[in-house]
PDB file of C-alpha atoms in Angstrom:
ATOM      1  CA  MET A   1     -96.149 -50.645 216.442  1.00 33.00           C
ATOM      2  CA  ALA A   2     -94.570 -48.804 219.752  1.00 44.00           C
ATOM      3  CA  MET A   3     -90.656 -48.733 219.445  1.00 62.00           C
ATOM      4  CA  ASN A   4     -88.710 -49.983 222.863  1.00 87.00           C
ATOM      5  CA  VAL A   5     -87.274 -46.839 224.515  1.00 91.00           C
ATOM      6  CA  PRO A   6     -83.490 -46.569 224.574  1.00 93.00           C
ATOM      7  CA  TYR A   7     -81.205 -47.060 227.552  1.00 94.00           C
ATOM      8  CA  ALA A   8     -78.702 -44.032 228.090  1.00 94.00           C
ATOM      9  CA  VAL A   9     -75.216 -45.345 227.721  1.00 94.00           C
ATOM     10  CA  GLU A  10     -73.234 -42.715 229.130  1.00 94.00           C
ATOM     11  CA  ARG A  11     -74.068 -41.389 232.260  1.00 92.00           C
ATOM     12  CA  ARG A  12     -72.609 -39.392 235.210  1.00 92.00           C
ATOM     13  CA  PRO A  13     -74.211 -39.302 238.321  1.00 92.00           C
ATOM     14  CA  SER A  14     -73.551 -37.302 241.541  1.00 91.00           C
ATOM     15  CA  TYR A  15     -75.248 -36.773 244.973  1.00 91.00           C
ATOM     16  CA  GLU A  16     -76.969 -33.827 243.536  1.00 90.00           C
ATOM     17  CA  ASN A  17     -77.799 -34.669 239.756  1.00 92.00           C
ATOM     18  CA  PHE A  18     -77.447 -37.446 237.141  1.00 94.00           C
ATOM     19  CA  ALA A  19     -76.420 -36.401 233.745  1.00 94.00           C
ATOM     20  CA  ALA A  20     -76.836 -38.737 230.784  1.00 96.00           C
ATOM     21  CA  ILE A  21     -76.099 -38.588 227.230  1.00 96.00           C
ATOM     22  CA  CYS A  22     -78.967 -39.258 224.986  1.00 97.00           C
ATOM     23  CA  PRO A  23     -78.787 -41.934 222.521  1.00 96.00           C
ATOM     24  CA  SER A  24     -80.793 -39.748 220.110  1.00 95.00           C
ATOM     25  CA  CYS A  25     -78.958 -36.779 219.755  1.00 96.00           C
ATOM     26  CA  ARG A  26     -75.828 -37.448 221.770  1.00 97.00           C
ATOM     27  CA  ARG A  27     -76.048 -34.448 223.946  1.00 96.00           C
ATOM     28  CA  TRP A  28     -75.851 -34.386 227.776  1.00 96.00           C
ATOM     29  CA  SER A  29     -78.680 -33.925 229.809  1.00 95.00           C
ATOM     30  CA  THR A  30     -78.722 -33.066 233.252  1.00 95.00           C
ATOM     31  CA  TYR A  31     -81.392 -33.654 235.908  1.00 95.00           C
ATOM     32  CA  ASN A  32     -81.541 -32.850 239.455  1.00 94.00           C
ATOM     33  CA  ARG A  33     -82.668 -35.187 241.652  1.00 91.00           C
ATOM     34  CA  ARG A  34     -84.923 -32.923 243.633  1.00 89.00           C
ATOM     35  CA  SER A  35     -86.524 -31.048 240.631  1.00 91.00           C
ATOM     36  CA  ASP A  36     -86.429 -33.103 237.983  1.00 92.00           C
ATOM     37  CA  LEU A  37     -86.598 -36.451 239.372  1.00 89.00           C
ATOM     38  CA  PRO A  38     -89.481 -38.185 240.995  1.00 78.00           C
ATOM     39  CA  ALA A  39     -87.351 -39.220 243.800  1.00 70.00           C
ATOM     40  CA  THR A  40     -83.804 -38.488 245.486  1.00 67.00           C
ATOM     41  CA  ARG A  41     -82.985 -42.207 246.461  1.00 77.00           C
ATOM     42  CA  GLN A  42     -80.859 -44.551 243.789  1.00 83.00           C
ATOM     43  CA  ILE A  43     -81.992 -44.621 240.294  1.00 87.00           C
ATOM     44  CA  SER A  44     -82.499 -48.444 238.997  1.00 86.00           C
ATOM     45  CA  TYR A  45     -84.707 -47.404 236.179  1.00 88.00           C
ATOM     46  CA  GLN A  46     -86.100 -44.095 235.480  1.00 90.00           C
ATOM     47  CA  LYS A  47     -87.783 -42.605 232.048  1.00 93.00           C
ATOM     48  CA  VAL A  48     -86.667 -39.030 231.073  1.00 94.00           C
ATOM     49  CA  GLN A  49     -87.087 -36.737 228.308  1.00 95.00           C
ATOM     50  CA  CYS A  50     -84.178 -35.502 226.599  1.00 96.00           C
ATOM     51  CA  LEU A  51     -83.764 -31.519 227.849  1.00 96.00           C
ATOM     52  CA  ASN A  52     -82.402 -30.416 224.271  1.00 95.00           C
ATOM     53  CA  ALA A  53     -85.771 -28.527 222.826  1.00 94.00           C
ATOM     54  CA  GLU A  54     -84.548 -30.173 219.206  1.00 95.00           C
ATOM     55  CA  CYS A  55     -84.445 -33.798 220.525  1.00 97.00           C
ATOM     56  CA  ALA A  56     -87.228 -33.734 223.236  1.00 95.00           C
ATOM     57  CA  GLU A  57     -86.676 -37.882 222.904  1.00 94.00           C
ATOM     58  CA  PHE A  58     -87.538 -40.294 225.784  1.00 95.00           C
ATOM     59  CA  PHE A  59     -84.469 -42.642 226.992  1.00 96.00           C
ATOM     60  CA  ASN A  60     -84.081 -44.380 230.498  1.00 94.00           C
ATOM     61  CA  ILE A  61     -81.531 -44.049 232.767  1.00 94.00           C
ATOM     62  CA  ASN A  62     -80.240 -46.288 235.276  1.00 91.00           C
ATOM     63  CA  PHE A  63     -77.216 -47.761 236.912  1.00 89.00           C
ATOM     64  CA  ASP A  64     -77.169 -44.935 239.469  1.00 89.00           C
ATOM     65  CA  LEU A  65     -74.569 -45.259 242.012  1.00 84.00           C
ATOM     66  CA  VAL A  66     -75.263 -46.866 245.418  1.00 84.00           C
ATOM     67  CA  ASN A  67     -72.545 -45.183 247.677  1.00 90.00           C
ATOM     68  CA  PRO A  68     -73.793 -43.599 250.935  1.00 93.00           C
ATOM     69  CA  PRO A  69     -74.301 -39.660 250.349  1.00 93.00           C
ATOM     70  CA  HIS A  70     -70.848 -38.915 252.155  1.00 96.00           C
ATOM     71  CA  GLU A  71     -69.364 -41.491 249.722  1.00 96.00           C
ATOM     72  CA  MET A  72     -71.175 -39.470 246.833  1.00 94.00           C
ATOM     73  CA  LEU A  73     -69.935 -36.036 248.153  1.00 96.00           C
ATOM     74  CA  ILE A  74     -66.242 -37.319 248.132  1.00 97.00           C
ATOM     75  CA  LEU A  75     -66.895 -38.674 244.495  1.00 95.00           C
ATOM     76  CA  ASP A  76     -68.084 -35.296 243.213  1.00 95.00           C
ATOM     77  CA  CYS A  77     -64.829 -33.817 244.289  1.00 97.00           C
ATOM     78  CA  TYR A  78     -62.955 -35.761 241.343  1.00 96.00           C
ATOM     79  CA  GLU A  79     -65.660 -33.360 238.877  1.00 93.00           C
ATOM     80  CA  LEU A  80     -64.554 -30.221 241.056  1.00 96.00           C
ATOM     81  CA  LEU A  81     -61.000 -30.260 240.690  1.00 96.00           C
ATOM     82  CA  GLU A  82     -60.867 -31.192 236.704  1.00 94.00           C
ATOM     83  CA  ALA A  83     -63.354 -27.518 236.946  1.00 94.00           C
ATOM     84  CA  LYS A  84     -60.428 -26.081 238.906  1.00 97.00           C
ATOM     85  CA  HIS A  85     -63.257 -25.459 241.962  1.00 97.00           C
ATOM     86  CA  TYR A  86     -60.541 -25.882 244.907  1.00 97.00           C
ATOM     87  CA  MET A  87     -62.407 -23.583 247.027  1.00 97.00           C
ATOM     88  CA  ASN A  88     -65.783 -25.890 246.688  1.00 97.00           C
ATOM     89  CA  CYS A  89     -63.648 -29.020 246.731  1.00 97.00           C
ATOM     90  CA  ILE A  90     -62.419 -28.090 250.456  1.00 97.00           C
ATOM     91  CA  LEU A  91     -66.093 -27.127 251.440  1.00 97.00           C
ATOM     92  CA  THR A  92     -67.289 -30.179 250.260  1.00 97.00           C
ATOM     93  CA  LEU A  93     -65.153 -32.410 251.888  1.00 98.00           C
ATOM     94  CA  ALA A  94     -65.531 -30.993 255.011  1.00 98.00           C
ATOM     95  CA  GLN A  95     -69.646 -31.317 254.431  1.00 97.00           C
ATOM     96  CA  ALA A  96     -68.948 -35.127 253.480  1.00 98.00           C
ATOM     97  CA  HIS A  97     -67.042 -35.657 256.899  1.00 98.00           C
ATOM     98  CA  GLU A  98     -70.447 -33.958 258.976  1.00 98.00           C
ATOM     99  CA  VAL A  99     -72.496 -36.273 256.638  1.00 97.00           C
ATOM    100  CA  PHE A 100     -70.187 -39.424 257.613  1.00 98.00           C
ATOM    101  CA  PHE A 101     -70.728 -38.375 261.266  1.00 98.00           C
ATOM    102  CA  SER A 102     -74.080 -38.123 261.196  1.00 97.00           C
ATOM    103  CA  LEU A 103     -74.875 -41.468 259.457  1.00 97.00           C
ATOM    104  CA  TYR A 104     -72.818 -43.239 262.089  1.00 97.00           C
ATOM    105  CA  LEU A 105     -74.734 -41.914 265.295  1.00 97.00           C
ATOM    106  CA  ARG A 106     -78.130 -42.888 263.080  1.00 96.00           C
ATOM    107  CA  VAL A 107     -77.218 -46.421 262.543  1.00 96.00           C
ATOM    108  CA  GLU A 108     -76.487 -46.673 265.594  1.00 96.00           C
ATOM    109  CA  LEU A 109     -78.831 -44.695 267.488  1.00 97.00           C
ATOM    110  CA  VAL A 110     -81.827 -45.049 265.569  1.00 96.00           C
ATOM    111  CA  TYR A 111     -81.555 -47.806 262.768  1.00 95.00           C
ATOM    112  CA  LYS A 112     -80.228 -50.501 264.544  1.00 94.00           C
ATOM    113  CA  PRO A 113     -82.324 -50.121 267.991  1.00 94.00           C
ATOM    114  CA  CYS A 114     -84.916 -49.831 265.916  1.00 92.00           C
ATOM    115  CA  GLY A 115     -84.407 -53.081 263.607  1.00 90.00           C
ATOM    116  CA  PHE A 116     -83.613 -55.600 267.094  1.00 89.00           C
ATOM    117  CA  ASP A 117     -87.849 -54.180 267.629  1.00 87.00           C
ATOM    118  CA  PRO A 118     -90.455 -56.785 266.562  1.00 85.00           C
ATOM    119  CA  SER A 119     -93.100 -53.995 266.100  1.00 83.00           C
ATOM    120  CA  ARG A 120     -90.951 -52.215 263.328  1.00 82.00           C
ATOM    121  CA  ASP A 121     -92.888 -49.192 265.068  1.00 88.00           C
ATOM    122  CA  ILE A 122     -92.699 -46.226 262.433  1.00 91.00           C
ATOM    123  CA  ASP A 123     -93.485 -43.479 264.863  1.00 93.00           C
ATOM    124  CA  VAL A 124     -90.913 -45.087 267.472  1.00 92.00           C
ATOM    125  CA  PHE A 125     -88.200 -44.322 264.495  1.00 94.00           C
ATOM    126  CA  ASN A 126     -89.211 -41.047 263.575  1.00 94.00           C
ATOM    127  CA  LYS A 127     -89.400 -40.092 267.363  1.00 95.00           C
ATOM    128  CA  LEU A 128     -85.694 -41.413 268.078  1.00 96.00           C
ATOM    129  CA  GLN A 129     -84.465 -39.664 264.703  1.00 95.00           C
ATOM    130  CA  ASP A 130     -86.177 -36.331 265.750  1.00 97.00           C
ATOM    131  CA  ALA A 131     -84.438 -37.106 269.185  1.00 97.00           C
ATOM    132  CA  LEU A 132     -81.065 -37.755 267.610  1.00 97.00           C
ATOM    133  CA  ALA A 133     -81.513 -34.593 265.288  1.00 96.00           C
ATOM    134  CA  ARG A 134     -82.420 -31.950 268.213  1.00 96.00           C
ATOM    135  CA  ARG A 135     -79.759 -33.393 270.222  1.00 95.00           C
ATOM    136  CA  VAL A 136     -76.762 -32.496 267.951  1.00 96.00           C
ATOM    137  CA  GLU A 137     -78.237 -29.696 265.572  1.00 94.00           C
ATOM    138  CA  LYS A 138     -75.783 -27.088 267.383  1.00 93.00           C
ATOM    139  CA  LEU A 139     -73.109 -29.250 267.132  1.00 95.00           C
ATOM    140  CA  THR A 140     -70.371 -27.867 264.444  1.00 95.00           C
ATOM    141  CA  PHE A 141     -67.334 -29.937 262.950  1.00 97.00           C
ATOM    142  CA  THR A 142     -64.663 -30.357 266.014  1.00 97.00           C
ATOM    143  CA  PRO A 143     -67.768 -31.493 268.166  1.00 97.00           C
ATOM    144  CA  MET A 144     -69.307 -33.575 266.139  1.00 97.00           C
ATOM    145  CA  ARG A 145     -66.379 -35.559 265.036  1.00 98.00           C
ATOM    146  CA  ALA A 146     -65.530 -35.733 269.137  1.00 97.00           C
ATOM    147  CA  LEU A 147     -68.840 -37.330 269.538  1.00 97.00           C
ATOM    148  CA  PHE A 148     -68.383 -39.506 266.843  1.00 98.00           C
ATOM    149  CA  LEU A 149     -64.816 -40.826 268.384  1.00 97.00           C
ATOM    150  CA  GLN A 150     -66.496 -41.222 271.918  1.00 96.00           C
ATOM    151  CA  GLN A 151     -69.571 -43.113 270.503  1.00 96.00           C
ATOM    152  CA  ILE A 152     -67.493 -45.866 268.597  1.00 96.00           C
ATOM    153  CA  LEU A 153     -65.779 -46.874 271.643  1.00 95.00           C
ATOM    154  CA  VAL A 154     -68.643 -47.261 273.459  1.00 92.00           C
ATOM    155  CA  PRO A 155     -68.784 -50.992 273.879  1.00 88.00           C
ATOM    156  CA  SER A 156     -72.291 -51.664 274.798  1.00 90.00           C
ATOM    157  CA  LYS A 157     -74.606 -50.457 272.190  1.00 92.00           C
ATOM    158  CA  PRO A 158     -78.595 -49.834 272.651  1.00 94.00           C
ATOM    159  CA  THR A 159     -80.127 -53.101 270.979  1.00 93.00           C
ATOM    160  CA  SER A 160     -83.940 -51.412 271.968  1.00 94.00           C
ATOM    161  CA  PRO A 161     -85.245 -48.018 271.248  1.00 94.00           C
ATOM    162  CA  VAL A 162     -85.751 -47.655 274.924  1.00 95.00           C
ATOM    163  CA  ALA A 163     -82.158 -48.352 275.312  1.00 96.00           C
ATOM    164  CA  ALA A 164     -81.342 -45.783 272.300  1.00 96.00           C
ATOM    165  CA  GLU A 165     -83.924 -43.256 273.845  1.00 96.00           C
ATOM    166  CA  VAL A 166     -81.844 -43.275 276.822  1.00 96.00           C
ATOM    167  CA  ALA A 167     -78.270 -43.036 274.991  1.00 96.00           C
ATOM    168  CA  ILE A 168     -79.631 -39.971 272.647  1.00 97.00           C
ATOM    169  CA  ALA A 169     -80.728 -38.323 276.147  1.00 96.00           C
ATOM    170  CA  ALA A 170     -77.042 -39.091 277.708  1.00 95.00           C
ATOM    171  CA  LEU A 171     -74.939 -37.565 274.546  1.00 96.00           C
ATOM    172  CA  PRO A 172     -72.704 -35.200 275.945  1.00 94.00           C
ATOM    173  CA  LYS A 173     -73.433 -31.292 274.658  1.00 91.00           C
ATOM    174  CA  SER A 174     -69.604 -30.524 274.326  1.00 93.00           C
ATOM    175  CA  PRO A 175     -67.958 -34.077 273.554  1.00 94.00           C
ATOM    176  CA  VAL A 176     -64.440 -34.126 273.923  1.00 95.00           C
ATOM    177  CA  GLU A 177     -62.026 -35.891 271.558  1.00 96.00           C
ATOM    178  CA  PRO A 178     -60.477 -39.346 273.091  1.00 96.00           C
ATOM    179  CA  ASP A 179     -56.916 -39.938 273.518  1.00 96.00           C
ATOM    180  CA  ASP A 180     -54.776 -41.525 270.258  1.00 96.00           C
ATOM    181  CA  SER A 181     -54.285 -44.290 272.971  1.00 96.00           C
ATOM    182  CA  GLU A 182     -57.949 -45.287 273.036  1.00 96.00           C
ATOM    183  CA  PHE A 183     -57.647 -45.940 269.654  1.00 96.00           C
ATOM    184  CA  ALA A 184     -54.535 -47.673 269.706  1.00 94.00           C
ATOM    185  CA  ALA A 185     -55.724 -50.572 272.030  1.00 94.00           C
ATOM    186  CA  LEU A 186     -58.482 -50.991 269.906  1.00 94.00           C
ATOM    187  CA  ALA A 187     -58.227 -54.847 268.875  1.00 94.00           C
ATOM    188  CA  ASP A 188     -59.218 -54.027 265.021  1.00 95.00           C
ATOM    189  CA  ALA A 189     -55.691 -52.294 264.482  1.00 96.00           C
ATOM    190  CA  GLU A 190     -57.032 -50.547 261.037  1.00 97.00           C
ATOM    191  CA  LEU A 191     -59.671 -49.484 262.767  1.00 97.00           C
ATOM    192  CA  GLY A 192     -57.495 -47.726 265.149  1.00 97.00           C
ATOM    193  CA  THR A 193     -55.256 -46.173 262.632  1.00 97.00           C
ATOM    194  CA  LEU A 194     -58.041 -45.009 260.700  1.00 97.00           C
ATOM    195  CA  LEU A 195     -59.853 -43.512 263.636  1.00 98.00           C
ATOM    196  CA  THR A 196     -56.290 -41.590 264.760  1.00 97.00           C
ATOM    197  CA  ARG A 197     -55.907 -40.157 261.151  1.00 97.00           C
ATOM    198  CA  LEU A 198     -59.771 -38.762 261.345  1.00 98.00           C
ATOM    199  CA  LYS A 199     -58.892 -36.783 264.259  1.00 97.00           C
ATOM    200  CA  ALA A 200     -55.663 -35.368 263.174  1.00 97.00           C
ATOM    201  CA  SER A 201     -57.639 -34.301 260.158  1.00 97.00           C
ATOM    202  CA  LYS A 202     -57.190 -30.174 259.654  1.00 97.00           C
ATOM    203  CA  ILE A 203     -60.325 -30.261 256.521  1.00 97.00           C
ATOM    204  CA  HIS A 204     -62.488 -28.007 258.525  1.00 97.00           C
ATOM    205  CA  GLU A 205     -59.793 -25.498 259.568  1.00 96.00           C
ATOM    206  CA  LEU A 206     -58.692 -25.270 255.675  1.00 96.00           C
ATOM    207  CA  ARG A 207     -62.881 -25.004 254.814  1.00 96.00           C
ATOM    208  CA  ASN A 208     -63.297 -21.983 257.912  1.00 95.00           C
ATOM    209  CA  LYS A 209     -60.309 -19.918 255.832  1.00 95.00           C
ATOM    210  CA  VAL A 210     -62.211 -20.662 252.664  1.00 96.00           C
ATOM    211  CA  VAL A 211     -65.440 -19.807 254.097  1.00 94.00           C
ATOM    212  CA  HIS A 212     -64.757 -17.093 256.541  1.00 88.00           C
ATOM    213  CA  LYS A 213     -63.321 -13.450 256.103  1.00 79.00           C
ATOM    214  CA  GLN A 214     -59.973 -14.986 254.194  1.00 84.00           C
ATOM    215  CA  ALA A 215     -62.088 -16.173 251.091  1.00 91.00           C
ATOM    216  CA  TYR A 216     -59.204 -18.245 251.291  1.00 95.00           C
ATOM    217  CA  ARG A 217     -58.033 -19.704 247.938  1.00 96.00           C
ATOM    218  CA  PRO A 218     -57.036 -23.395 247.926  1.00 96.00           C
ATOM    219  CA  THR A 219     -54.379 -24.365 245.594  1.00 97.00           C
ATOM    220  CA  ARG A 220     -54.719 -27.659 243.234  1.00 97.00           C
ATOM    221  CA  GLY A 221     -52.547 -29.354 245.336  1.00 97.00           C
ATOM    222  CA  GLU A 222     -54.299 -28.406 249.132  1.00 97.00           C
ATOM    223  CA  ALA A 223     -57.274 -30.130 247.398  1.00 97.00           C
ATOM    224  CA  GLU A 224     -56.268 -33.101 245.926  1.00 97.00           C
ATOM    225  CA  ALA A 225     -54.521 -33.480 249.501  1.00 97.00           C
ATOM    226  CA  ALA A 226     -57.213 -33.102 251.258  1.00 98.00           C
ATOM    227  CA  LEU A 227     -59.634 -35.375 248.871  1.00 98.00           C
ATOM    228  CA  GLU A 228     -57.113 -38.278 248.891  1.00 97.00           C
ATOM    229  CA  GLU A 229     -57.054 -38.036 252.547  1.00 98.00           C
ATOM    230  CA  THR A 230     -60.835 -37.923 252.982  1.00 98.00           C
ATOM    231  CA  LYS A 231     -61.132 -40.731 250.627  1.00 97.00           C
ATOM    232  CA  ALA A 232     -59.433 -43.068 252.278  1.00 98.00           C
ATOM    233  CA  THR A 233     -60.202 -42.474 255.991  1.00 98.00           C
ATOM    234  CA  LEU A 234     -64.161 -42.509 255.443  1.00 98.00           C
ATOM    235  CA  PHE A 235     -64.029 -44.887 252.723  1.00 98.00           C
ATOM    236  CA  GLY A 236     -61.913 -46.890 254.795  1.00 97.00           C
ATOM    237  CA  LEU A 237     -64.130 -46.213 257.942  1.00 98.00           C
ATOM    238  CA  THR A 238     -67.658 -46.936 255.898  1.00 97.00           C
ATOM    239  CA  SER A 239     -66.270 -50.322 255.034  1.00 96.00           C
ATOM    240  CA  ILE A 240     -64.762 -51.303 258.434  1.00 96.00           C
ATOM    241  CA  LEU A 241     -68.166 -50.098 260.046  1.00 95.00           C
ATOM    242  CA  GLN A 242     -70.517 -51.776 257.376  1.00 94.00           C
ATOM    243  CA  LEU A 243     -72.924 -48.396 257.085  1.00 94.00           C
ATOM    244  CA  VAL A 244     -75.219 -47.912 254.841  1.00 90.00           C
ATOM    245  CA  ASP A 245     -77.721 -45.305 254.643  1.00 88.00           C
ATOM    246  CA  ASP A 246     -80.936 -47.462 254.521  1.00 84.00           C
ATOM    247  CA  PRO A 247     -83.157 -47.949 257.531  1.00 84.00           C
ATOM    248  CA  PRO A 248     -84.637 -51.858 256.220  1.00 83.00           C
ATOM    249  CA  SER A 249     -81.155 -52.964 255.698  1.00 82.00           C
ATOM    250  CA  TYR A 250     -80.875 -52.723 259.172  1.00 82.00           C
ATOM    251  CA  PHE A 251     -84.081 -54.128 260.277  1.00 78.00           C
ATOM    252  CA  GLN A 252     -83.377 -57.077 258.322  1.00 63.00           C
ATOM    253  CA  GLU A 253     -80.188 -57.374 260.043  1.00 62.00           C
ATOM    254  CA  CYS A 254     -81.248 -57.022 263.113  1.00 59.00           C
ATOM    255  CA  GLY A 255     -84.550 -59.331 262.512  1.00 52.00           C
TER     256      GLY A 255
END
């Protein structure tokens, strides 16, 4: 009679990996989401084999993180802090910002417009994705942030693939960050405050010191301050803007 496959009780999911303690040998196994698991999406259930050769028992993993990628990257930084990898923490936080900017643009210029389209044409969706990617591929941190800040202030967002195509084509090649007064004028005061904080962030400057010729080694205090600032700002904006990296959810919302 076949025995039920046990579930891992202790788990440590991150953006890149999913680690769990094998119920049989009580040792950690770490599975890379690209190399060891069949999909990179959220894991609601997956049968895996213990990576300890002396055990090799099968068990199940579940209860994955449901956060969008930029939030998962931010949460990964707590482990980097404990391992004293402060340089990597700064690099990851800057990357989290860029991933956040990209998500917002995809939501407003691809996901939502396609959600309003009754045909749900995957070719149209892919065409818009490709057009947006080409339009922003050369933008570094500062112009990408400027583009995000500009777009969030646009009063009328595209509600069809045709309008989205026009909007993407019209995106400025050298965007300029809006004045703080425009954030202060927003009806949502909390949103305005978070946008002002985001504009004032120096995480990209600290990242540049780390990765370029200086190979700057930040202190724990610098890494902790950057982490808490990034978490408060990006988690707050994600909540207010209701951003998720899941196109079908916007199709249901707009349908």
